[in-house]
PDB file of C-alpha atoms in Angstrom:
ATOM      1  CA  UNK A   1     -28.081 -42.274  -2.547  1.00 42.00           C
ATOM      2  CA  UNK A   2     -24.122 -41.306  -2.592  1.00 48.00           C
ATOM      3  CA  UNK A   3     -24.550 -41.445  -6.727  1.00 49.00           C
ATOM      4  CA  UNK A   4     -26.811 -39.044  -6.452  1.00 54.00           C
ATOM      5  CA  UNK A   5     -24.169 -36.137  -4.449  1.00 55.00           C
ATOM      6  CA  UNK A   6     -22.656 -35.200  -7.507  1.00 57.00           C
ATOM      7  CA  UNK A   7     -18.626 -34.198  -7.247  1.00 59.00           C
ATOM      8  CA  UNK A   8     -17.225 -34.569  -4.202  1.00 58.00           C
ATOM      9  CA  UNK A   9     -13.843 -32.543  -3.169  1.00 61.00           C
ATOM     10  CA  UNK A  10     -11.718 -32.752  -0.687  1.00 63.00           C
ATOM     11  CA  UNK A  11      -9.913 -29.665   0.456  1.00 66.00           C
ATOM     12  CA  UNK A  12      -7.682 -30.735   3.636  1.00 67.00           C
ATOM     13  CA  UNK A  13      -6.083 -27.063   3.927  1.00 70.00           C
ATOM     14  CA  UNK A  14      -9.270 -25.649   4.487  1.00 68.00           C
ATOM     15  CA  UNK A  15     -10.414 -26.891   7.981  1.00 60.00           C
ATOM     16  CA  UNK A  16     -12.500 -23.934   9.093  1.00 58.00           C
ATOM     17  CA  UNK A  17     -12.549 -23.387  13.029  1.00 54.00           C
ATOM     18  CA  UNK A  18     -10.779 -27.038  13.379  1.00 50.00           C
ATOM     19  CA  UNK A  19     -14.009 -28.815  11.715  1.00 54.00           C
ATOM     20  CA  UNK A  20     -13.849 -31.644  10.133  1.00 51.00           C
ATOM     21  CA  UNK A  21     -16.276 -34.318   8.423  1.00 50.00           C
ATOM     22  CA  UNK A  22     -18.171 -31.885   6.653  1.00 58.00           C
ATOM     23  CA  UNK A  23     -20.123 -32.041   3.835  1.00 63.00           C
ATOM     24  CA  UNK A  24     -20.166 -28.421   1.446  1.00 70.00           C
ATOM     25  CA  UNK A  25     -22.537 -27.238  -0.926  1.00 76.00           C
ATOM     26  CA  UNK A  26     -20.505 -26.209  -3.610  1.00 79.00           C
ATOM     27  CA  UNK A  27     -22.720 -23.656  -4.693  1.00 85.00           C
ATOM     28  CA  UNK A  28     -23.052 -22.290  -1.531  1.00 88.00           C
ATOM     29  CA  UNK A  29     -19.502 -21.350  -1.355  1.00 88.00           C
ATOM     30  CA  UNK A  30     -19.544 -20.128  -5.199  1.00 89.00           C
ATOM     31  CA  UNK A  31     -22.558 -17.788  -4.579  1.00 91.00           C
ATOM     32  CA  UNK A  32     -21.478 -16.726  -1.472  1.00 92.00           C
ATOM     33  CA  UNK A  33     -17.802 -15.785  -3.188  1.00 93.00           C
ATOM     34  CA  UNK A  34     -19.599 -14.260  -6.105  1.00 93.00           C
ATOM     35  CA  UNK A  35     -21.569 -12.277  -3.931  1.00 93.00           C
ATOM     36  CA  UNK A  36     -19.393 -10.483  -2.206  1.00 95.00           C
ATOM     37  CA  UNK A  37     -17.091  -9.945  -5.004  1.00 95.00           C
ATOM     38  CA  UNK A  38     -19.516  -7.893  -6.960  1.00 94.00           C
ATOM     39  CA  UNK A  39     -21.019  -6.471  -3.635  1.00 95.00           C
ATOM     40  CA  UNK A  40     -22.424  -2.767  -3.689  1.00 95.00           C
ATOM     41  CA  UNK A  41     -20.061  -2.575  -0.686  1.00 95.00           C
ATOM     42  CA  UNK A  42     -17.052  -3.749  -2.327  1.00 96.00           C
ATOM     43  CA  UNK A  43     -17.397  -1.555  -5.304  1.00 95.00           C
ATOM     44  CA  UNK A  44     -17.869   1.665  -3.576  1.00 95.00           C
ATOM     45  CA  UNK A  45     -15.564   0.839  -1.101  1.00 95.00           C
ATOM     46  CA  UNK A  46     -13.286   0.396  -4.001  1.00 95.00           C
ATOM     47  CA  UNK A  47     -11.498  -3.099  -3.727  1.00 95.00           C
ATOM     48  CA  UNK A  48     -12.097  -2.645  -0.116  1.00 95.00           C
ATOM     49  CA  UNK A  49     -14.484  -4.924   2.460  1.00 95.00           C
ATOM     50  CA  UNK A  50     -14.861  -5.199   5.578  1.00 94.00           C
ATOM     51  CA  UNK A  51     -15.606  -8.837   7.456  1.00 91.00           C
ATOM     52  CA  UNK A  52     -19.241  -7.265   8.499  1.00 91.00           C
ATOM     53  CA  UNK A  53     -20.180  -5.791   5.911  1.00 94.00           C
ATOM     54  CA  UNK A  54     -19.402  -9.183   4.474  1.00 93.00           C
ATOM     55  CA  UNK A  55     -22.073 -10.690   6.964  1.00 91.00           C
ATOM     56  CA  UNK A  56     -24.258  -8.471   6.152  1.00 92.00           C
ATOM     57  CA  UNK A  57     -23.762  -8.885   2.605  1.00 92.00           C
ATOM     58  CA  UNK A  58     -24.407 -12.786   2.752  1.00 92.00           C
ATOM     59  CA  UNK A  59     -27.926 -11.681   4.739  1.00 89.00           C
ATOM     60  CA  UNK A  60     -29.518  -9.210   3.337  1.00 87.00           C
ATOM     61  CA  UNK A  61     -31.752 -11.136   0.953  1.00 84.00           C
ATOM     62  CA  UNK A  62     -32.332 -14.961  -0.129  1.00 86.00           C
ATOM     63  CA  UNK A  63     -30.506 -17.006  -2.578  1.00 86.00           C
ATOM     64  CA  UNK A  64     -31.583 -19.058  -4.906  1.00 87.00           C
ATOM     65  CA  UNK A  65     -29.007 -21.467  -6.183  1.00 86.00           C
ATOM     66  CA  UNK A  66     -29.624 -22.106 -10.048  1.00 85.00           C
ATOM     67  CA  UNK A  67     -31.507 -25.355  -9.118  1.00 86.00           C
ATOM     68  CA  UNK A  68     -34.147 -23.164  -6.702  1.00 89.00           C
ATOM     69  CA  UNK A  69     -31.847 -24.702  -3.346  1.00 87.00           C
ATOM     70  CA  UNK A  70     -32.411 -21.708  -0.853  1.00 89.00           C
ATOM     71  CA  UNK A  71     -28.855 -20.651   0.023  1.00 89.00           C
ATOM     72  CA  UNK A  72     -28.791 -20.191   4.051  1.00 87.00           C
ATOM     73  CA  UNK A  73     -25.487 -17.925   4.866  1.00 87.00           C
ATOM     74  CA  UNK A  74     -25.422 -17.796   8.611  1.00 83.00           C
ATOM     75  CA  UNK A  75     -22.781 -15.745  10.255  1.00 77.00           C
ATOM     76  CA  UNK A  76     -21.196 -18.520  12.206  1.00 76.00           C
ATOM     77  CA  UNK A  77     -20.478 -20.006   8.764  1.00 77.00           C
ATOM     78  CA  UNK A  78     -19.935 -17.352   6.056  1.00 80.00           C
ATOM     79  CA  UNK A  79     -16.676 -16.599   7.864  1.00 84.00           C
ATOM     80  CA  UNK A  80     -15.752 -20.106   5.783  1.00 85.00           C
ATOM     81  CA  UNK A  81     -16.369 -17.774   2.568  1.00 90.00           C
ATOM     82  CA  UNK A  82     -13.829 -15.885   3.775  1.00 90.00           C
ATOM     83  CA  UNK A  83     -11.077 -18.031   4.388  1.00 88.00           C
ATOM     84  CA  UNK A  84     -11.567 -19.726   1.063  1.00 88.00           C
ATOM     85  CA  UNK A  85     -11.691 -16.432  -0.038  1.00 92.00           C
ATOM     86  CA  UNK A  86      -8.219 -16.031   1.112  1.00 89.00           C
ATOM     87  CA  UNK A  87      -7.040 -19.323   0.461  1.00 87.00           C
ATOM     88  CA  UNK A  88      -7.975 -19.158  -3.080  1.00 89.00           C
ATOM     89  CA  UNK A  89      -5.750 -16.074  -2.866  1.00 91.00           C
ATOM     90  CA  UNK A  90      -8.953 -13.660  -4.105  1.00 94.00           C
ATOM     91  CA  UNK A  91      -8.721 -11.650  -1.111  1.00 95.00           C
ATOM     92  CA  UNK A  92      -5.664 -10.294   1.801  1.00 93.00           C
ATOM     93  CA  UNK A  93      -5.951  -8.690   4.848  1.00 93.00           C
ATOM     94  CA  UNK A  94      -5.113  -5.467   5.181  1.00 88.00           C
ATOM     95  CA  UNK A  95      -1.873  -5.214   7.309  1.00 77.00           C
ATOM     96  CA  UNK A  96      -3.370  -2.122   9.307  1.00 79.00           C
ATOM     97  CA  UNK A  97      -6.914  -3.417   9.945  1.00 83.00           C
ATOM     98  CA  UNK A  98      -6.459  -6.991   9.756  1.00 85.00           C
ATOM     99  CA  UNK A  99     -10.659  -7.523   9.434  1.00 89.00           C
ATOM    100  CA  UNK A 100     -10.253  -5.157   6.324  1.00 93.00           C
ATOM    101  CA  UNK A 101     -10.020  -7.478   3.377  1.00 95.00           C
ATOM    102  CA  UNK A 102      -8.552  -6.266  -0.198  1.00 95.00           C
ATOM    103  CA  UNK A 103      -9.929  -7.366  -3.218  1.00 96.00           C
ATOM    104  CA  UNK A 104      -7.484  -6.873  -5.732  1.00 95.00           C
ATOM    105  CA  UNK A 105      -9.763  -7.618  -8.539  1.00 93.00           C
ATOM    106  CA  UNK A 106     -12.174  -4.846  -7.619  1.00 95.00           C
ATOM    107  CA  UNK A 107      -9.462  -1.857  -6.987  1.00 94.00           C
ATOM    108  CA  UNK A 108      -9.948   1.148  -8.743  1.00 94.00           C
ATOM    109  CA  UNK A 109      -8.252   0.954 -12.405  1.00 90.00           C
ATOM    110  CA  UNK A 110      -6.669   3.988 -12.554  1.00 90.00           C
ATOM    111  CA  UNK A 111      -2.562   3.847 -11.240  1.00 86.00           C
ATOM    112  CA  UNK A 112      -2.010   5.554  -8.190  1.00 85.00           C
ATOM    113  CA  UNK A 113       1.460   8.105  -8.564  1.00 84.00           C
ATOM    114  CA  UNK A 114       4.299   6.063  -8.207  1.00 80.00           C
ATOM    115  CA  UNK A 115       7.515   7.096  -6.108  1.00 79.00           C
ATOM    116  CA  UNK A 116       9.838   5.134  -8.362  1.00 74.00           C
ATOM    117  CA  UNK A 117      12.729   6.932 -10.304  1.00 76.00           C
ATOM    118  CA  UNK A 118      13.051   4.831 -14.007  1.00 74.00           C
ATOM    119  CA  UNK A 119      16.185   6.549 -14.410  1.00 79.00           C
ATOM    120  CA  UNK A 120      17.925   5.015 -11.201  1.00 78.00           C
ATOM    121  CA  UNK A 121      16.395   1.258 -12.382  1.00 76.00           C
ATOM    122  CA  UNK A 122      16.955  -1.521 -14.375  1.00 74.00           C
ATOM    123  CA  UNK A 123      14.210  -2.495 -16.340  1.00 68.00           C
ATOM    124  CA  UNK A 124      13.020  -5.347 -17.756  1.00 69.00           C
ATOM    125  CA  UNK A 125      10.010  -5.104 -20.402  1.00 65.00           C
ATOM    126  CA  UNK A 126       7.917  -8.122 -21.259  1.00 67.00           C
ATOM    127  CA  UNK A 127       5.613  -8.135 -24.588  1.00 69.00           C
ATOM    128  CA  UNK A 128       2.627 -10.428 -24.058  1.00 68.00           C
ATOM    129  CA  UNK A 129       1.781 -11.431 -27.562  1.00 75.00           C
ATOM    130  CA  UNK A 130      -2.132 -12.469 -26.513  1.00 75.00           C
ATOM    131  CA  UNK A 131      -3.845 -11.565 -23.290  1.00 77.00           C
ATOM    132  CA  UNK A 132      -2.866 -11.648 -19.936  1.00 76.00           C
ATOM    133  CA  UNK A 133      -5.398 -14.197 -18.082  1.00 82.00           C
ATOM    134  CA  UNK A 134      -7.621 -11.730 -16.015  1.00 81.00           C
ATOM    135  CA  UNK A 135      -6.320 -13.658 -12.642  1.00 85.00           C
ATOM    136  CA  UNK A 136      -3.103 -13.333 -12.709  1.00 87.00           C
ATOM    137  CA  UNK A 137      -2.404  -9.753 -11.187  1.00 88.00           C
ATOM    138  CA  UNK A 138      -4.333 -10.153  -8.594  1.00 91.00           C
ATOM    139  CA  UNK A 139      -3.302 -13.699  -7.484  1.00 92.00           C
ATOM    140  CA  UNK A 140      -0.047 -11.668  -7.950  1.00 90.00           C
ATOM    141  CA  UNK A 141      -0.405  -8.992  -5.586  1.00 92.00           C
ATOM    142  CA  UNK A 142      -2.681 -11.056  -3.001  1.00 93.00           C
ATOM    143  CA  UNK A 143       0.853 -14.032  -3.139  1.00 93.00           C
ATOM    144  CA  UNK A 144       3.075 -10.475  -2.831  1.00 92.00           C
ATOM    145  CA  UNK A 145       0.578  -8.279  -0.640  1.00 91.00           C
ATOM    146  CA  UNK A 146       3.237  -8.066   2.312  1.00 92.00           C
ATOM    147  CA  UNK A 147       5.684  -6.453   0.157  1.00 91.00           C
ATOM    148  CA  UNK A 148       3.236  -3.685  -1.672  1.00 89.00           C
ATOM    149  CA  UNK A 149       4.626  -0.240  -0.558  1.00 87.00           C
ATOM    150  CA  UNK A 150       2.389   2.268   0.614  1.00 83.00           C
ATOM    151  CA  UNK A 151      -0.600   2.334  -1.433  1.00 83.00           C
ATOM    152  CA  UNK A 152       1.029   1.490  -4.396  1.00 87.00           C
ATOM    153  CA  UNK A 153      -1.440  -1.185  -5.539  1.00 90.00           C
ATOM    154  CA  UNK A 154      -4.114  -0.563  -8.552  1.00 91.00           C
ATOM    155  CA  UNK A 155      -6.476  -3.680 -10.253  1.00 90.00           C
ATOM    156  CA  UNK A 156      -3.654  -3.976 -12.649  1.00 85.00           C
ATOM    157  CA  UNK A 157      -0.468  -3.431 -10.940  1.00 86.00           C
ATOM    158  CA  UNK A 158       1.231  -2.833  -7.953  1.00 87.00           C
ATOM    159  CA  UNK A 159       4.664  -1.542  -6.316  1.00 87.00           C
ATOM    160  CA  UNK A 160       6.665  -4.346  -4.585  1.00 88.00           C
ATOM    161  CA  UNK A 161       9.724  -3.483  -1.805  1.00 87.00           C
ATOM    162  CA  UNK A 162      11.389  -6.904  -1.413  1.00 85.00           C
ATOM    163  CA  UNK A 163      13.337  -5.769   1.921  1.00 82.00           C
ATOM    164  CA  UNK A 164      15.847  -8.380   2.386  1.00 85.00           C
ATOM    165  CA  UNK A 165      17.355  -7.267  -1.126  1.00 82.00           C
ATOM    166  CA  UNK A 166      16.292  -4.192  -1.565  1.00 80.00           C
ATOM    167  CA  UNK A 167      14.716  -4.304  -4.685  1.00 81.00           C
ATOM    168  CA  UNK A 168      11.850  -2.390  -5.964  1.00 83.00           C
ATOM    169  CA  UNK A 169       9.820  -3.741  -8.388  1.00 81.00           C
TER     170      UNK A 169
END
């Protein structure tokens, strides 16, 4: 029996609602994450997703994985998908509304008007010879989301303010 299970991964930091000793179908998690990231709600919301929309999106229609198995996204278990997205730095909660998630990879591409005086700044220029991997900026945005200044964030950039050193970047 165990020789037919496939890959087993232990994620001790992901213990949803203190549950221990359960098996997770990795396709269930993967399909659920991509279903949310690519959902109409996220696209129309310009990178924002309310928890209620997440549950509605996951339950909207029957999903089958590549092996034909039906993936059941029950509301009482779907919270794990949101926690996994947070853990893997795919989203972060809005400060003003913790039940709304920001998915940086789906934010608008247009840079907002920045309130940043370049004449008063120490400027560093980074020259990449090649392509910056697409996941780098969204992960940076998620990791530093508490330092985002106002709404100065877009798909490919962010204005950060570090209060301890009074630094902006």
